[in-house]
Amino acid sequence: MPAPEANPNNPIPASEGDIDFAHAIESSGVLFQELFESSPDALVVTGAGGVILEVNGQFEKVFGYSRSEIAGQNVGILVPERFRSSHAAHLRNYFAEPRLRPMGQGLELYARRKDGTEFPADIMLNSLHMGAEQVGLAVVRDITARKQAQEALQLSEERLRAMVESVKDYAIFTLDPQGYVTSWNPGAERIKGYRAGEIIGQHFSKFYLQEDLDRGKPDYELKVAAATGRFEDEGWRLRKDGSRFWANVIISPLRDSAGNLRGFSKVTRDFTERKQAEEALLLQVTNTLVTNLDIGRLMAAVSASIRQVASYDYAGLALFDSSTGQLRIHALESPSGRKQSPDGTPIALSGSPAGQAFNTREPVVLNHIRQEADNFDAEHIKRLTDLGVSSACWLPLINRGRPLGTLMLGKLVESAFTDKDVRLLSHVAGQIAIAIDNAETYRQVIEARERLREEKAYLEEELRTEYDFEEIVGESNALKRVLKQIETVAPTDATVLILGETGTGKELVARAIHSLSSRRDRTFVKLNCAAIPSGLLESELFGHEKGAFTGAISQKIGRLELAHRGTLFLDEVGDIPLELQPKLLRALQEKEFERLGSTRTIPVDVRLIAATNRDLAAMVQAREFRSDLFYRLKVFPIEVPPLRTRADDIPILVHHFVSRHARRMNKVIETIPPETMRALERWSWPGNIRELENLLERAVILSNGPVLRVPLAELTLPESPEPAQGPEALASLEATEREHIIKVLRETKGVIAGRDGAAARLGLKRTTLNSKMRKLKISRHDI
C-alpha cells in the first residue's frame, strides 16, 4: 500500500509507521481474513502514527467511507472536530504505553461519519505486532440504539420517580425479599406518618395490628404474592402515632430477567372514609331492619336496605323450614317487578346454590351462570336463566352461629359481583339474619302470648260452664265397661271416638282419658262443632292471619294449635262440614297445618278425642261424612250407655247431685221420699244425665226444708218397670222425647234460650236442643 501524502487535517504525519497491512493479512491466512470481514463491528487498523491501514466491510457501512477513500487517512478524520485536539494526545500516549482497553468503560465517546454526522460509540483498543511493526486495532460499535434505549429508560425512570413522588393519596414503597422497606414515597409518609429516613430498613410488619402479627399475616401476604403474582386485601393498619386506618393493600413481586425474586412493591390506599361511610350505611340498614318485627313489613325493609348498598334485578330470601328440612322462598321486591319463584316454593339443600351456601356457610357466586351451573340442579338454574339472570350471588344468613337461610341477588349481566360487593353484601346479610331472627322470636313470643290469652279465656269459659262433672259416678256393669276402656286407652296417644246420646257424659269421658294420659299437664281444648256456624268453624279450628277474610282484624290462634302437646276434644264431630273434613284429616295425618291466609306450615302434636250422638257409619253411606276421616277417628271407639240402661246408677247419681247443689246453695237436704226415687228410676230420661242433674238442681231450689221436693209433673211418661228395648221401643222413645220437647216449648211459648227458656228447663244447652229439634224434625208449626 503506497504511503499517502501529508494532510494538514491529520494531527499525526502519514509517513510514520507505514505498513503493508493488506499483505500482512494475506500472509496470515484465509481464516483471519474471514474473521476480519465478518465482524459485526467496524474494525480499523492503524499504524503507530495513526494512519489507517485497513478497514472491514462493516466499517464502510457504519462510517460511509469506502476502503479506497479511507486508506492512508489519519484516524483523526473519524473523530468529531471538538475532540480532535485531545484525541491526538491520547493516541500518542496509548502507543507509548500500549494496552488493551475493552468496551464498556462508560466513556462518553462519539465518532464522525463521512457526511459529518456524529454517533455515540463504544470503542475497544488493542496493540498488535505485525512482524516487527506495531499496529493498533480499533473495534468501533455504533451504540445509537442502546444510547436511545438508555436515555428512554432513564427518562421513564425519572418520570416514574416523579410520578411516585407526586402521588400523595397512595403509599407506594418497595420491600426486599424478607419484607424490609427499601424505598418510600411522600404518599407513604403522609398516610403512615413515617419519614423515609425513619422507615427504610425497617420491617413492614410495623404497620400491622397485634392480632394480625399473632397469626402471621405479614409473612402470609408476601408468601401469597410471591406464589400467585399478586395479593390484595383490606383491613386495619397502624400509623406511626398508633392510630388505625382502613387500608386497601396490593402487593406485587419484583423479579429479575431470570425470574429470581428481588423484592416486592406495595401500594396502600387509605379507605377509612369509605369504611366509615359503609359502616354508617350498615348502621342505617341495621336500624331499618331491627325495628321491623313483623315479618311481612320486614321483607319490604330488606328490599329497601339492599337497594342502598347494591343494584340488582332479582332478589329473594330462602328461609329454612325445620319441619321439612328444606328452604322456602320469600320473594323480595325487585326493580323488574317479577319474582324468581312464588312464595313458599321449596328449595332442596342438595343440588342448589342456596343449599350450598346454607350448608357451607360461605357465599356462592356464579358470574357466568350458564357455564358454571354443571354442579347444580338443572331445573333450579333454568328458573333463573328463564328470567334472563346471567350472574347471581347467594349469601348465608347466620345469627348466633345458626344458619337461618340465604339471601339471593341476581343480575341480567355477567360478572356483576366483585369480591368487594360480596364482602359488603355479607355484612348486610348478617344484619338481615339478626332482623329475621328477631322477627321470628317476636312472632313466637306474640303467638305464645296469644296462646296464653286464648287458653286463659278458654279456661275461664270452662270454669263458667254449668255442665261440670266432678267425677264419673255409678256402679253399673255398663259404666264399669266404659271405665275399663278408659283405663286401657288413656296411656296411649290413640285417637278415641266417643259415641252416645246427648247428655250421657261423653265430655266427662274425654276429660277422664286426658287426665289419665301423659298429656295431663297440658291443655285440654274443647270445640263443639255444632255450636259454631260452618263458615267460621275452619277459622275456629285452624286459626287465621290478620286480613285473611273480611272481619279478620287481628291474628287468631285456632283450637288445634292451642291444643299443641295436649288433647283436642271435638264434640259433635258429625257436624263438621264435608268440605272442611279433608283439611282436618291432613292435619291429623301429617301433624301440620296452615292458618287461614298463611302459607307457613305449623307443626302440631295433638291427641284427638272426638264425640258424636250421630250414626257416622250411616252418614258415610249417605256420603255426608268422609269414610277416610271416619276410619281415622274410629281407632278406639267407646260407647257411653244412656241413663235408661243403667237404672241401678240413678239413686247414686241422685244423692250425688242433690248433695252437690245443696252445698252450693247452703241448704240441708236430708230426705229423698221413696216414691220420688221410684219415679226417678222409672223415667226414661231422654236427656240422660244432663236432664237428671238439671231436674235435681231445680228440686233443690224448690225445697225449703230437709225433704227434697222434685217437680214430678214434668215426668209424664207412663210407669214402666223395665226400660224399653228393640227398634220399636227406640222409635217409641224418640216419639216420647219429641212430645216432651214440644210440651216444654209450648210452655215457654217457643223461647229456647235464657234462664226460663226450653233448653234450661230440659237441662240442655241451646245448641244441643237445636240439634235435637232438627233430628226429631220439630218445627215452629208443632209448637
mmCIF file with all atom_site columns, C-alpha atoms in Angstrom, residues 486 489-490 492-499 505-517 519 523-529 560 563 566-573 576 584 588 606-612 632-634 636-638:
data_model
loop_
_atom_site.group_PDB
_atom_site.id
_atom_site.type_symbol
_atom_site.label_atom_id
_atom_site.label_alt_id
_atom_site.label_comp_id
_atom_site.label_asym_id
_atom_site.label_entity_id
_atom_site.label_seq_id
_atom_site.pdbx_PDB_ins_code
_atom_site.Cartn_x
_atom_site.Cartn_y
_atom_site.Cartn_z
_atom_site.occupancy
_atom_site.B_iso_or_equiv
_atom_site.pdbx_formal_charge
_atom_site.auth_seq_id
_atom_site.auth_comp_id
_atom_site.auth_asym_id
_atom_site.auth_atom_id
_atom_site.pdbx_PDB_model_num
ATOM 1  C CA . ILE A 1 486 ? -110.865 -45.522 79.563 1.00 0.00 ? 486 ILE A CA 1
ATOM 2  C CA . VAL A 1 489 ? -106.713 -46.344 76.082 1.00 0.00 ? 489 VAL A CA 1
ATOM 3  C CA . ALA A 1 490 ? -105.725 -43.354 78.230 1.00 0.00 ? 490 ALA A CA 1
ATOM 4  C CA . THR A 1 492 ? -101.696 -44.287 74.681 1.00 0.00 ? 492 THR A CA 1
ATOM 5  C CA . ASP A 1 493 ? -101.947 -41.422 72.206 1.00 0.00 ? 493 ASP A CA 1
ATOM 6  C CA . ALA A 1 494 ? -104.567 -43.242 70.156 1.00 0.00 ? 494 ALA A CA 1
ATOM 7  C CA . THR A 1 495 ? -107.500 -41.337 68.720 1.00 0.00 ? 495 THR A CA 1
ATOM 8  C CA . VAL A 1 496 ? -110.723 -42.068 70.599 1.00 0.00 ? 496 VAL A CA 1
ATOM 9  C CA . LEU A 1 497 ? -114.261 -41.813 69.215 1.00 0.00 ? 497 LEU A CA 1
ATOM 10 C CA . ILE A 1 498 ? -116.899 -41.495 71.972 1.00 0.00 ? 498 ILE A CA 1
ATOM 11 C CA . LEU A 1 499 ? -120.410 -42.474 70.906 1.00 0.00 ? 499 LEU A CA 1
ATOM 12 C CA . GLY A 1 505 ? -121.407 -37.651 79.717 1.00 0.00 ? 505 GLY A CA 1
ATOM 13 C CA . LYS A 1 506 ? -119.218 -38.003 76.593 1.00 0.00 ? 506 LYS A CA 1
ATOM 14 C CA . GLU A 1 507 ? -117.211 -34.914 77.524 1.00 0.00 ? 507 GLU A CA 1
ATOM 15 C CA . LEU A 1 508 ? -116.652 -36.322 81.012 1.00 0.00 ? 508 LEU A CA 1
ATOM 16 C CA . VAL A 1 509 ? -115.241 -39.488 79.454 1.00 0.00 ? 509 VAL A CA 1
ATOM 17 C CA . ALA A 1 510 ? -112.948 -37.380 77.253 1.00 0.00 ? 510 ALA A CA 1
ATOM 18 C CA . ARG A 1 511 ? -111.669 -35.443 80.249 1.00 0.00 ? 511 ARG A CA 1
ATOM 19 C CA . ALA A 1 512 ? -111.080 -38.683 82.153 1.00 0.00 ? 512 ALA A CA 1
ATOM 20 C CA . ILE A 1 513 ? -108.968 -40.013 79.239 1.00 0.00 ? 513 ILE A CA 1
ATOM 21 C CA . HIS A 1 514 ? -106.934 -36.783 79.211 1.00 0.00 ? 514 HIS A CA 1
ATOM 22 C CA . SER A 1 515 ? -106.451 -36.829 82.990 1.00 0.00 ? 515 SER A CA 1
ATOM 23 C CA . LEU A 1 516 ? -105.093 -40.386 82.911 1.00 0.00 ? 516 LEU A CA 1
ATOM 24 C CA . SER A 1 517 ? -102.780 -39.748 79.921 1.00 0.00 ? 517 SER A CA 1
ATOM 25 C CA . ARG A 1 519 ? -100.609 -35.174 78.459 1.00 0.00 ? 519 ARG A CA 1
ATOM 26 C CA . THR A 1 523 ? -104.222 -28.149 77.898 1.00 0.00 ? 523 THR A CA 1
ATOM 27 C CA . PHE A 1 524 ? -107.495 -29.960 77.273 1.00 0.00 ? 524 PHE A CA 1
ATOM 28 C CA . VAL A 1 525 ? -109.148 -27.942 74.488 1.00 0.00 ? 525 VAL A CA 1
ATOM 29 C CA . LYS A 1 526 ? -112.786 -28.451 73.593 1.00 0.00 ? 526 LYS A CA 1
ATOM 30 C CA . LEU A 1 527 ? -114.599 -27.444 70.420 1.00 0.00 ? 527 LEU A CA 1
ATOM 31 C CA . ASN A 1 528 ? -118.309 -28.072 69.864 1.00 0.00 ? 528 ASN A CA 1
ATOM 32 C CA . CYS A 1 529 ? -118.570 -28.403 66.095 1.00 0.00 ? 529 CYS A CA 1
ATOM 33 C CA . LEU A 1 560 ? -105.821 -27.149 67.029 1.00 0.00 ? 560 LEU A CA 1
ATOM 34 C CA . ALA A 1 563 ? -104.013 -27.895 71.983 1.00 0.00 ? 563 ALA A CA 1
ATOM 35 C CA . GLY A 1 566 ? -102.258 -31.543 74.794 1.00 0.00 ? 566 GLY A CA 1
ATOM 36 C CA . THR A 1 567 ? -105.672 -33.005 73.908 1.00 0.00 ? 567 THR A CA 1
ATOM 37 C CA . LEU A 1 568 ? -108.222 -31.672 71.433 1.00 0.00 ? 568 LEU A CA 1
ATOM 38 C CA . PHE A 1 569 ? -111.820 -32.725 72.082 1.00 0.00 ? 569 PHE A CA 1
ATOM 39 C CA . LEU A 1 570 ? -114.113 -32.314 69.083 1.00 0.00 ? 570 LEU A CA 1
ATOM 40 C CA . ASP A 1 571 ? -117.681 -32.630 70.326 1.00 0.00 ? 571 ASP A CA 1
ATOM 41 C CA . GLU A 1 572 ? -120.445 -33.247 67.791 1.00 0.00 ? 572 GLU A CA 1
ATOM 42 C CA . VAL A 1 573 ? -117.793 -34.150 65.195 1.00 0.00 ? 573 VAL A CA 1
ATOM 43 C CA . ILE A 1 576 ? -118.159 -30.781 60.597 1.00 0.00 ? 576 ILE A CA 1
ATOM 44 C CA . LEU A 1 584 ? -108.816 -31.888 59.330 1.00 0.00 ? 584 LEU A CA 1
ATOM 45 C CA . LEU A 1 588 ? -104.253 -35.432 61.817 1.00 0.00 ? 588 LEU A CA 1
ATOM 46 C CA . VAL A 1 606 ? -102.234 -33.212 69.365 1.00 0.00 ? 606 VAL A CA 1
ATOM 47 C CA . ARG A 1 607 ? -104.084 -36.184 70.768 1.00 0.00 ? 607 ARG A CA 1
ATOM 48 C CA . LEU A 1 608 ? -107.600 -36.164 69.296 1.00 0.00 ? 608 LEU A CA 1
ATOM 49 C CA . ILE A 1 609 ? -110.754 -37.277 71.073 1.00 0.00 ? 609 ILE A CA 1
ATOM 50 C CA . ALA A 1 610 ? -113.996 -36.958 69.116 1.00 0.00 ? 610 ALA A CA 1
ATOM 51 C CA . ALA A 1 611 ? -117.587 -37.425 70.211 1.00 0.00 ? 611 ALA A CA 1
ATOM 52 C CA . THR A 1 612 ? -120.909 -37.620 68.448 1.00 0.00 ? 612 THR A CA 1
ATOM 53 C CA . ARG A 1 632 ? -109.135 -42.191 61.171 1.00 0.00 ? 632 ARG A CA 1
ATOM 54 C CA . LEU A 1 633 ? -111.430 -41.247 64.086 1.00 0.00 ? 633 LEU A CA 1
ATOM 55 C CA . LYS A 1 634 ? -112.636 -44.766 64.823 1.00 0.00 ? 634 LYS A CA 1
ATOM 56 C CA . PHE A 1 636 ? -110.704 -46.789 69.592 1.00 0.00 ? 636 PHE A CA 1
ATOM 57 C CA . PRO A 1 637 ? -114.496 -46.334 69.879 1.00 0.00 ? 637 PRO A CA 1
ATOM 58 C CA . ILE A 1 638 ? -116.142 -46.059 73.298 1.00 0.00 ? 638 ILE A CA 1
#
